[in-house]
Amino acid sequence: MGLCDARTVIITGAGGGLGRAYALACGAEGANVVVNDIRREAAEAVCAEIRAAGGTALASDDDITQLATAQRIVDAAVAAFGEVHALVNNAGICRDRMFVSLTEADWDDVMRVHLRGHFCLANLLARRWRDAAKAGQKIDARIINTSSGAGLQGSVGQSNYAAAKAGIAALTLVQAAELGRYGITANALAPAARTGMTEQVFADMMKAPSDGFDYYDPANVAPLVVWLASAESAHVNGRMFEAAGGMISMADGWRTGPKSDKGARWQPAELGAAVGDLLARATAPQAVYGA
């Protein structure tokens, strides 16, 4: 028996890197895997690997950033497997530059793939699951989003990527709050692994060792994704996980910190001392990556 037996999982950006690792791991645990990637040959190759290991998979190269084409992914999954139980929003791109060097295209492309890409499939599936729940069906569904350490702490040279990933973290909180009543959970992870997006920036740090444990192997993150996609994770909602190597942690997000309440309107000249007091009592933020 696999952890995801009889569950259908759509994984975006699954033709390589982390997405491929997730697809292989979900397939090994009994899931019907929809491997979505804009590179059709890459998606087909991952499906072939899953089938060779005895699993079930379907390839898709439809665009995740448009509702009409995202609907085709859902329709194909339902036609092949009857229902969808989990969505892993993994696809992403980088257009790294210092903030003052960013172009409109650098900004818009990253927002489109990350934020629109996280919206379209999740919106379509959430509607489907909500309607089924309202019709009396028992729903046990999962949305698994992908943020990043850059989205949680910021990253020099990646303001567009960091902003998109921070948006995904907030999106996850709202999805969890709104959709939990229908049997849908939404969680996110910030993985650290060797992929096509990281190999140029972190090539030396993340290169595979000649022997021993390969800390940055994408396969190290996959077990957490499998578990989150399974029925076992139904009690976990609105959480942000960080995962790298053999480490998993639960991120502690923005929360109201030290307060100073005058009980009346502040005067501008009073705020220097008030803010100084708050700074003295506040926990220092984690450093921005690369700072």
mmCIF file of C-alpha atoms in Angstrom:
data_model
loop_
_atom_site.group_PDB
_atom_site.id
_atom_site.type_symbol
_atom_site.label_atom_id
_atom_site.label_comp_id
_atom_site.label_asym_id
_atom_site.label_seq_id
_atom_site.Cartn_x
_atom_site.Cartn_y
_atom_site.Cartn_z
ATOM 1 C CA MET A 1 0.000 0.000 0.000
ATOM 2 C CA GLY A 2 1.309 3.427 -0.935
ATOM 3 C CA LEU A 3 0.700 6.648 0.942
ATOM 4 C CA CYS A 4 -1.095 8.145 -2.083
ATOM 5 C CA ASP A 5 -2.917 5.095 -3.436
ATOM 6 C CA ALA A 6 -5.933 6.048 -5.580
ATOM 7 C CA ARG A 7 -5.143 9.773 -5.305
ATOM 8 C CA THR A 8 -4.538 11.883 -8.400
ATOM 9 C CA VAL A 9 -1.872 14.575 -8.112
ATOM 10 C CA ILE A 10 -1.188 17.345 -10.637
ATOM 11 C CA ILE A 11 2.394 18.642 -10.453
ATOM 12 C CA THR A 12 3.463 21.687 -12.471
ATOM 13 C CA GLY A 13 6.993 22.216 -13.707
ATOM 14 C CA ALA A 14 7.500 18.475 -13.290
ATOM 15 C CA GLY A 15 9.753 17.853 -16.267
ATOM 16 C CA GLY A 16 12.915 18.295 -14.207
ATOM 17 C CA GLY A 17 14.402 19.356 -10.895
ATOM 18 C CA LEU A 18 12.141 19.379 -7.866
ATOM 19 C CA GLY A 19 8.974 18.754 -9.891
ATOM 20 C CA ARG A 20 10.432 15.583 -11.397
ATOM 21 C CA ALA A 21 11.483 14.386 -7.943
ATOM 22 C CA TYR A 22 7.968 15.036 -6.625
ATOM 23 C CA ALA A 23 6.382 13.213 -9.564
ATOM 24 C CA LEU A 24 8.584 10.143 -9.184
ATOM 25 C CA ALA A 25 8.014 10.017 -5.426
ATOM 26 C CA CYS A 26 4.224 10.429 -5.723
ATOM 27 C CA GLY A 27 4.136 7.735 -8.397
ATOM 28 C CA ALA A 28 6.136 5.392 -6.186
ATOM 29 C CA GLU A 29 3.543 5.901 -3.439
ATOM 30 C CA GLY A 30 0.636 4.905 -5.663
ATOM 31 C CA ALA A 31 -0.585 8.263 -6.973
ATOM 32 C CA ASN A 32 -1.886 8.853 -10.465
ATOM 33 C CA VAL A 33 0.496 11.632 -11.485
ATOM 34 C CA VAL A 34 -0.254 14.369 -13.999
ATOM 35 C CA VAL A 35 3.169 15.623 -15.077
ATOM 36 C CA ASN A 36 2.778 19.171 -16.397
ATOM 37 C CA ASP A 37 5.666 20.990 -18.060
ATOM 38 C CA ILE A 38 5.884 23.413 -20.983
ATOM 39 C CA ARG A 39 8.527 21.053 -22.393
ATOM 40 C CA ARG A 40 6.417 18.175 -23.706
ATOM 41 C CA GLU A 41 9.366 15.841 -24.185
ATOM 42 C CA ALA A 42 10.499 16.393 -20.601
ATOM 43 C CA ALA A 43 7.007 15.668 -19.263
ATOM 44 C CA GLU A 44 6.771 12.501 -21.360
ATOM 45 C CA ALA A 45 10.200 11.355 -20.152
ATOM 46 C CA VAL A 46 9.167 11.690 -16.494
ATOM 47 C CA CYS A 47 5.939 9.805 -17.216
ATOM 48 C CA ALA A 48 7.995 7.026 -18.804
ATOM 49 C CA GLU A 49 10.114 6.804 -15.642
ATOM 50 C CA ILE A 50 7.002 6.562 -13.467
ATOM 51 C CA ARG A 51 5.477 3.853 -15.659
ATOM 52 C CA ALA A 52 8.739 1.901 -15.797
ATOM 53 C CA ALA A 53 8.637 1.766 -11.995
ATOM 54 C CA GLY A 54 5.071 0.418 -12.079
ATOM 55 C CA GLY A 55 3.230 3.711 -11.602
ATOM 56 C CA THR A 56 0.569 5.605 -13.533
ATOM 57 C CA ALA A 57 1.180 8.965 -15.193
ATOM 58 C CA LEU A 58 -0.190 11.399 -17.742
ATOM 59 C CA ALA A 59 1.833 14.097 -19.525
ATOM 60 C CA SER A 60 0.606 17.654 -20.087
ATOM 61 C CA ASP A 61 2.224 20.704 -21.654
ATOM 62 C CA ASP A 62 -0.742 23.068 -21.294
ATOM 63 C CA ASP A 63 -0.124 26.637 -20.093
ATOM 64 C CA ILE A 64 -0.758 27.038 -16.342
ATOM 65 C CA THR A 65 -0.994 30.836 -16.554
ATOM 66 C CA GLN A 66 -4.332 30.959 -18.409
ATOM 67 C CA LEU A 67 -7.633 29.646 -17.043
ATOM 68 C CA ALA A 68 -8.686 28.196 -20.393
ATOM 69 C CA THR A 69 -5.542 26.127 -20.833
ATOM 70 C CA ALA A 70 -5.327 25.237 -17.150
ATOM 71 C CA GLN A 71 -8.859 23.854 -17.473
ATOM 72 C CA ARG A 72 -7.544 21.440 -20.094
ATOM 73 C CA ILE A 73 -5.130 20.032 -17.505
ATOM 74 C CA VAL A 74 -7.952 19.444 -15.041
ATOM 75 C CA ASP A 75 -10.213 17.970 -17.728
ATOM 76 C CA ALA A 76 -7.503 15.561 -18.892
ATOM 77 C CA ALA A 77 -6.809 14.435 -15.321
ATOM 78 C CA VAL A 78 -10.501 13.835 -14.601
ATOM 79 C CA ALA A 79 -10.995 11.995 -17.903
ATOM 80 C CA ALA A 80 -8.041 9.717 -17.202
ATOM 81 C CA PHE A 81 -8.377 9.156 -13.474
ATOM 82 C CA GLY A 82 -11.867 10.237 -12.406
ATOM 83 C CA GLU A 83 -10.917 12.990 -9.980
ATOM 84 C CA VAL A 84 -8.068 15.230 -8.790
ATOM 85 C CA HIS A 85 -7.093 15.128 -5.117
ATOM 86 C CA ALA A 86 -3.972 17.271 -4.904
ATOM 87 C CA LEU A 87 -2.236 20.086 -6.751
ATOM 88 C CA VAL A 88 1.463 20.807 -6.394
ATOM 89 C CA ASN A 89 2.205 24.295 -7.759
ATOM 90 C CA ASN A 90 5.907 23.988 -8.490
ATOM 91 C CA ALA A 91 6.612 25.664 -11.847
ATOM 92 C CA GLY A 92 8.717 28.801 -11.750
ATOM 93 C CA ILE A 93 11.317 30.933 -13.498
ATOM 94 C CA CYS A 94 14.005 33.419 -12.502
ATOM 95 C CA ARG A 95 14.944 36.729 -14.113
ATOM 96 C CA ASP A 96 17.645 37.788 -11.668
ATOM 97 C CA ARG A 97 18.938 41.362 -11.686
ATOM 98 C CA MET A 98 19.550 44.069 -9.135
ATOM 99 C CA PHE A 99 16.351 46.045 -8.546
ATOM 100 C CA VAL A 100 17.417 49.136 -10.472
ATOM 101 C CA SER A 101 18.305 46.979 -13.492
ATOM 102 C CA LEU A 102 14.970 45.134 -13.733
ATOM 103 C CA THR A 103 12.879 45.623 -16.868
ATOM 104 C CA GLU A 104 9.102 45.475 -17.094
ATOM 105 C CA ALA A 105 9.450 42.108 -18.812
ATOM 106 C CA ASP A 106 11.672 40.791 -15.999
ATOM 107 C CA TRP A 107 8.997 41.764 -13.491
ATOM 108 C CA ASP A 108 5.943 40.681 -15.476
ATOM 109 C CA ASP A 109 7.331 37.301 -16.578
ATOM 110 C CA VAL A 110 8.156 36.276 -13.018
ATOM 111 C CA MET A 111 4.791 37.451 -11.684
ATOM 112 C CA ARG A 112 2.951 35.675 -14.495
ATOM 113 C CA VAL A 113 4.593 32.288 -14.015
ATOM 114 C CA HIS A 114 4.700 32.325 -10.222
ATOM 115 C CA LEU A 115 1.578 34.214 -9.142
ATOM 116 C CA ARG A 116 -0.772 33.613 -12.101
ATOM 117 C CA GLY A 117 0.621 30.109 -12.342
ATOM 118 C CA HIS A 118 -0.307 29.502 -8.709
ATOM 119 C CA PHE A 119 -3.746 31.064 -9.215
ATOM 120 C CA CYS A 120 -5.217 29.378 -12.278
ATOM 121 C CA LEU A 121 -5.145 25.653 -11.480
ATOM 122 C CA ALA A 122 -5.830 26.233 -7.790
ATOM 123 C CA ASN A 123 -8.825 28.428 -8.598
ATOM 124 C CA LEU A 124 -10.319 25.890 -10.985
ATOM 125 C CA LEU A 125 -9.787 22.963 -8.637
ATOM 126 C CA ALA A 126 -10.984 24.846 -5.556
ATOM 127 C CA ARG A 127 -14.238 25.662 -7.361
ATOM 128 C CA ARG A 128 -14.628 22.029 -8.371
ATOM 129 C CA TRP A 129 -13.952 20.761 -4.857
ATOM 130 C CA ARG A 130 -16.165 23.403 -3.225
ATOM 131 C CA ASP A 131 -19.089 22.569 -5.475
ATOM 132 C CA ALA A 132 -18.661 18.863 -4.764
ATOM 133 C CA ALA A 133 -18.565 19.538 -1.017
ATOM 134 C CA LYS A 134 -21.728 21.613 -1.241
ATOM 135 C CA ALA A 135 -23.350 18.735 -3.120
ATOM 136 C CA GLY A 136 -22.663 16.483 -0.158
ATOM 137 C CA GLN A 137 -19.482 14.732 -1.271
ATOM 138 C CA LYS A 138 -16.662 14.210 1.223
ATOM 139 C CA ILE A 139 -13.646 16.147 -0.024
ATOM 140 C CA ASP A 140 -10.071 15.467 1.093
ATOM 141 C CA ALA A 141 -8.106 17.768 -1.187
ATOM 142 C CA ARG A 142 -4.721 19.469 -1.090
ATOM 143 C CA ILE A 143 -3.136 22.604 -2.508
ATOM 144 C CA ILE A 144 0.638 22.594 -2.072
ATOM 145 C CA ASN A 145 2.294 25.865 -3.055
ATOM 146 C CA THR A 146 5.946 26.709 -3.545
ATOM 147 C CA SER A 147 7.456 29.736 -1.875
ATOM 148 C CA SER A 148 11.164 30.205 -1.206
ATOM 149 C CA GLY A 149 13.637 31.429 1.346
ATOM 150 C CA ALA A 150 13.797 34.475 -0.932
ATOM 151 C CA GLY A 151 10.105 35.039 -0.338
ATOM 152 C CA LEU A 152 10.440 34.617 3.408
ATOM 153 C CA GLN A 153 13.589 36.688 3.996
ATOM 154 C CA GLY A 154 14.295 38.436 0.697
ATOM 155 C CA SER A 155 17.254 37.881 -1.619
ATOM 156 C CA VAL A 156 19.643 40.414 -3.119
ATOM 157 C CA GLY A 157 19.345 40.447 -6.912
ATOM 158 C CA GLN A 158 15.957 38.723 -6.833
ATOM 159 C CA SER A 159 13.433 41.392 -5.873
ATOM 160 C CA ASN A 160 10.933 40.228 -8.507
ATOM 161 C CA TYR A 161 11.274 36.568 -7.511
ATOM 162 C CA ALA A 162 11.219 37.387 -3.792
ATOM 163 C CA ALA A 163 8.090 39.513 -4.171
ATOM 164 C CA ALA A 164 6.319 36.742 -6.086
ATOM 165 C CA LYS A 165 7.303 34.105 -3.555
ATOM 166 C CA ALA A 166 6.211 36.337 -0.658
ATOM 167 C CA GLY A 167 2.876 36.750 -2.446
ATOM 168 C CA ILE A 168 2.545 32.977 -2.655
ATOM 169 C CA ALA A 169 3.132 32.694 1.101
ATOM 170 C CA ALA A 170 0.288 35.142 1.777
ATOM 171 C CA LEU A 171 -1.922 33.476 -0.834
ATOM 172 C CA THR A 172 -1.498 30.178 0.996
ATOM 173 C CA LEU A 173 -2.718 31.681 4.273
ATOM 174 C CA VAL A 174 -5.857 33.036 2.627
ATOM 175 C CA GLN A 175 -6.553 29.816 0.743
ATOM 176 C CA ALA A 176 -6.236 27.852 3.984
ATOM 177 C CA ALA A 177 -8.623 30.171 5.823
ATOM 178 C CA GLU A 178 -11.238 30.216 3.060
ATOM 179 C CA LEU A 179 -11.150 26.637 1.821
ATOM 180 C CA GLY A 180 -10.702 24.557 4.965
ATOM 181 C CA ARG A 181 -14.483 24.360 5.494
ATOM 182 C CA TYR A 182 -14.782 22.379 2.247
ATOM 183 C CA GLY A 183 -12.168 19.759 3.115
ATOM 184 C CA ILE A 184 -9.401 21.524 1.186
ATOM 185 C CA THR A 185 -6.076 22.281 2.852
ATOM 186 C CA ALA A 186 -3.464 24.727 1.547
ATOM 187 C CA ASN A 187 0.152 24.588 2.647
ATOM 188 C CA ALA A 188 3.413 25.816 1.168
ATOM 189 C CA LEU A 189 7.051 24.887 1.232
ATOM 190 C CA ALA A 190 10.303 26.724 0.726
ATOM 191 C CA PRO A 191 12.697 24.084 -0.623
ATOM 192 C CA ALA A 192 16.446 24.295 -1.028
ATOM 193 C CA ALA A 193 17.731 21.936 -3.696
ATOM 194 C CA ARG A 194 19.865 21.691 -6.803
ATOM 195 C CA THR A 195 17.702 22.566 -9.836
ATOM 196 C CA GLY A 196 17.927 24.347 -13.142
ATOM 197 C CA MET A 197 16.959 27.584 -11.372
ATOM 198 C CA THR A 198 19.686 27.337 -8.733
ATOM 199 C CA GLU A 199 22.579 25.741 -10.580
ATOM 200 C CA GLN A 200 23.931 28.999 -12.010
ATOM 201 C CA VAL A 201 23.742 31.088 -8.831
ATOM 202 C CA PHE A 202 24.608 28.374 -6.316
ATOM 203 C CA ALA A 203 26.508 25.925 -8.531
ATOM 204 C CA ASP A 204 29.530 25.588 -6.240
ATOM 205 C CA MET A 205 27.569 25.433 -2.993
ATOM 206 C CA MET A 206 24.999 22.937 -4.260
ATOM 207 C CA LYS A 207 27.148 20.642 -6.395
ATOM 208 C CA ALA A 208 26.779 16.920 -5.738
ATOM 209 C CA PRO A 209 29.486 15.435 -3.486
ATOM 210 C CA SER A 210 31.702 12.652 -4.775
ATOM 211 C CA ASP A 211 30.390 10.413 -1.986
ATOM 212 C CA GLY A 212 28.184 10.548 1.089
ATOM 213 C CA PHE A 213 24.824 12.236 1.565
ATOM 214 C CA ASP A 214 23.853 14.588 -1.272
ATOM 215 C CA TYR A 215 22.273 17.368 0.801
ATOM 216 C CA TYR A 216 20.893 19.327 -2.167
ATOM 217 C CA ASP A 217 19.435 16.391 -4.078
ATOM 218 C CA PRO A 218 15.836 17.387 -5.026
ATOM 219 C CA ALA A 219 14.713 13.903 -3.986
ATOM 220 C CA ASN A 220 15.315 14.898 -0.362
ATOM 221 C CA VAL A 221 12.386 17.340 -0.490
ATOM 222 C CA ALA A 222 9.995 14.943 -2.237
ATOM 223 C CA PRO A 223 8.895 12.867 0.800
ATOM 224 C CA LEU A 224 7.386 15.951 2.440
ATOM 225 C CA VAL A 225 5.418 16.718 -0.732
ATOM 226 C CA VAL A 226 4.154 13.131 -0.890
ATOM 227 C CA TRP A 227 3.009 13.304 2.721
ATOM 228 C CA LEU A 228 1.312 16.677 2.232
ATOM 229 C CA ALA A 229 -0.521 15.291 -0.824
ATOM 230 C CA SER A 230 -1.722 12.240 1.113
ATOM 231 C CA ALA A 231 -4.789 11.725 3.279
ATOM 232 C CA GLU A 232 -2.540 11.708 6.368
ATOM 233 C CA SER A 233 -1.999 15.484 6.224
ATOM 234 C CA ALA A 234 -5.670 16.494 6.550
ATOM 235 C CA HIS A 235 -5.058 18.157 9.941
ATOM 236 C CA VAL A 236 -2.305 20.465 8.608
ATOM 237 C CA ASN A 237 -3.494 23.706 7.035
ATOM 238 C CA GLY A 238 -1.997 27.140 6.378
ATOM 239 C CA ARG A 239 1.575 26.156 7.209
ATOM 240 C CA MET A 240 4.889 27.044 5.603
ATOM 241 C CA PHE A 241 7.563 24.335 5.611
ATOM 242 C CA GLU A 242 11.231 24.748 4.816
ATOM 243 C CA ALA A 243 12.999 21.654 3.543
ATOM 244 C CA ALA A 244 16.601 20.892 2.608
ATOM 245 C CA GLY A 245 18.612 17.709 2.837
ATOM 246 C CA GLY A 246 17.375 15.820 5.878
ATOM 247 C CA MET A 247 15.990 18.955 7.547
ATOM 248 C CA ILE A 248 12.382 20.097 7.701
ATOM 249 C CA SER A 249 11.187 23.081 9.684
ATOM 250 C CA MET A 250 8.017 25.101 10.062
ATOM 251 C CA ALA A 251 8.508 28.794 9.325
ATOM 252 C CA ASP A 252 7.156 31.362 11.778
ATOM 253 C CA GLY A 253 5.686 34.140 9.653
ATOM 254 C CA TRP A 254 4.779 37.761 10.204
ATOM 255 C CA ARG A 255 2.949 38.355 13.485
ATOM 256 C CA THR A 256 2.210 41.427 15.583
ATOM 257 C CA GLY A 257 5.253 42.192 17.709
ATOM 258 C CA PRO A 258 5.985 44.732 20.467
ATOM 259 C CA LYS A 259 3.376 47.479 20.842
ATOM 260 C CA SER A 260 3.326 51.010 22.135
ATOM 261 C CA ASP A 261 -0.173 52.484 22.488
ATOM 262 C CA LYS A 262 -0.409 56.144 23.487
ATOM 263 C CA GLY A 263 -4.193 56.037 23.618
ATOM 264 C CA ALA A 264 -4.306 59.147 21.459
ATOM 265 C CA ARG A 265 -2.876 60.421 18.176
ATOM 266 C CA TRP A 266 0.899 60.507 18.000
ATOM 267 C CA GLN A 267 2.736 63.699 17.165
ATOM 268 C CA PRO A 268 5.505 63.273 14.559
ATOM 269 C CA ALA A 269 8.160 64.472 17.001
ATOM 270 C CA GLU A 270 7.184 61.760 19.502
ATOM 271 C CA LEU A 271 7.663 58.847 17.122
ATOM 272 C CA GLY A 272 11.454 58.703 17.144
ATOM 273 C CA ALA A 273 11.493 57.650 20.798
ATOM 274 C CA ALA A 274 8.470 55.364 20.350
ATOM 275 C CA VAL A 275 9.994 53.523 17.386
ATOM 276 C CA GLY A 276 13.328 53.316 19.217
ATOM 277 C CA ASP A 277 11.546 51.562 22.083
ATOM 278 C CA LEU A 278 9.862 49.124 19.671
ATOM 279 C CA LEU A 279 13.184 48.349 17.993
ATOM 280 C CA ALA A 280 14.772 47.655 21.379
ATOM 281 C CA ARG A 281 12.048 45.133 22.206
ATOM 282 C CA ALA A 282 11.596 43.544 18.773
ATOM 283 C CA THR A 283 13.267 40.369 17.544
ATOM 284 C CA ALA A 284 15.744 41.212 14.799
ATOM 285 C CA PRO A 285 14.660 39.917 11.358
ATOM 286 C CA GLN A 286 16.644 37.255 9.581
ATOM 287 C CA ALA A 287 19.186 38.712 7.208
ATOM 288 C CA VAL A 288 18.290 39.096 3.556
ATOM 289 C CA TYR A 289 20.053 36.417 1.482
ATOM 290 C CA GLY A 290 23.193 37.874 -0.070
ATOM 291 C CA ALA A 291 23.240 40.942 2.159
#
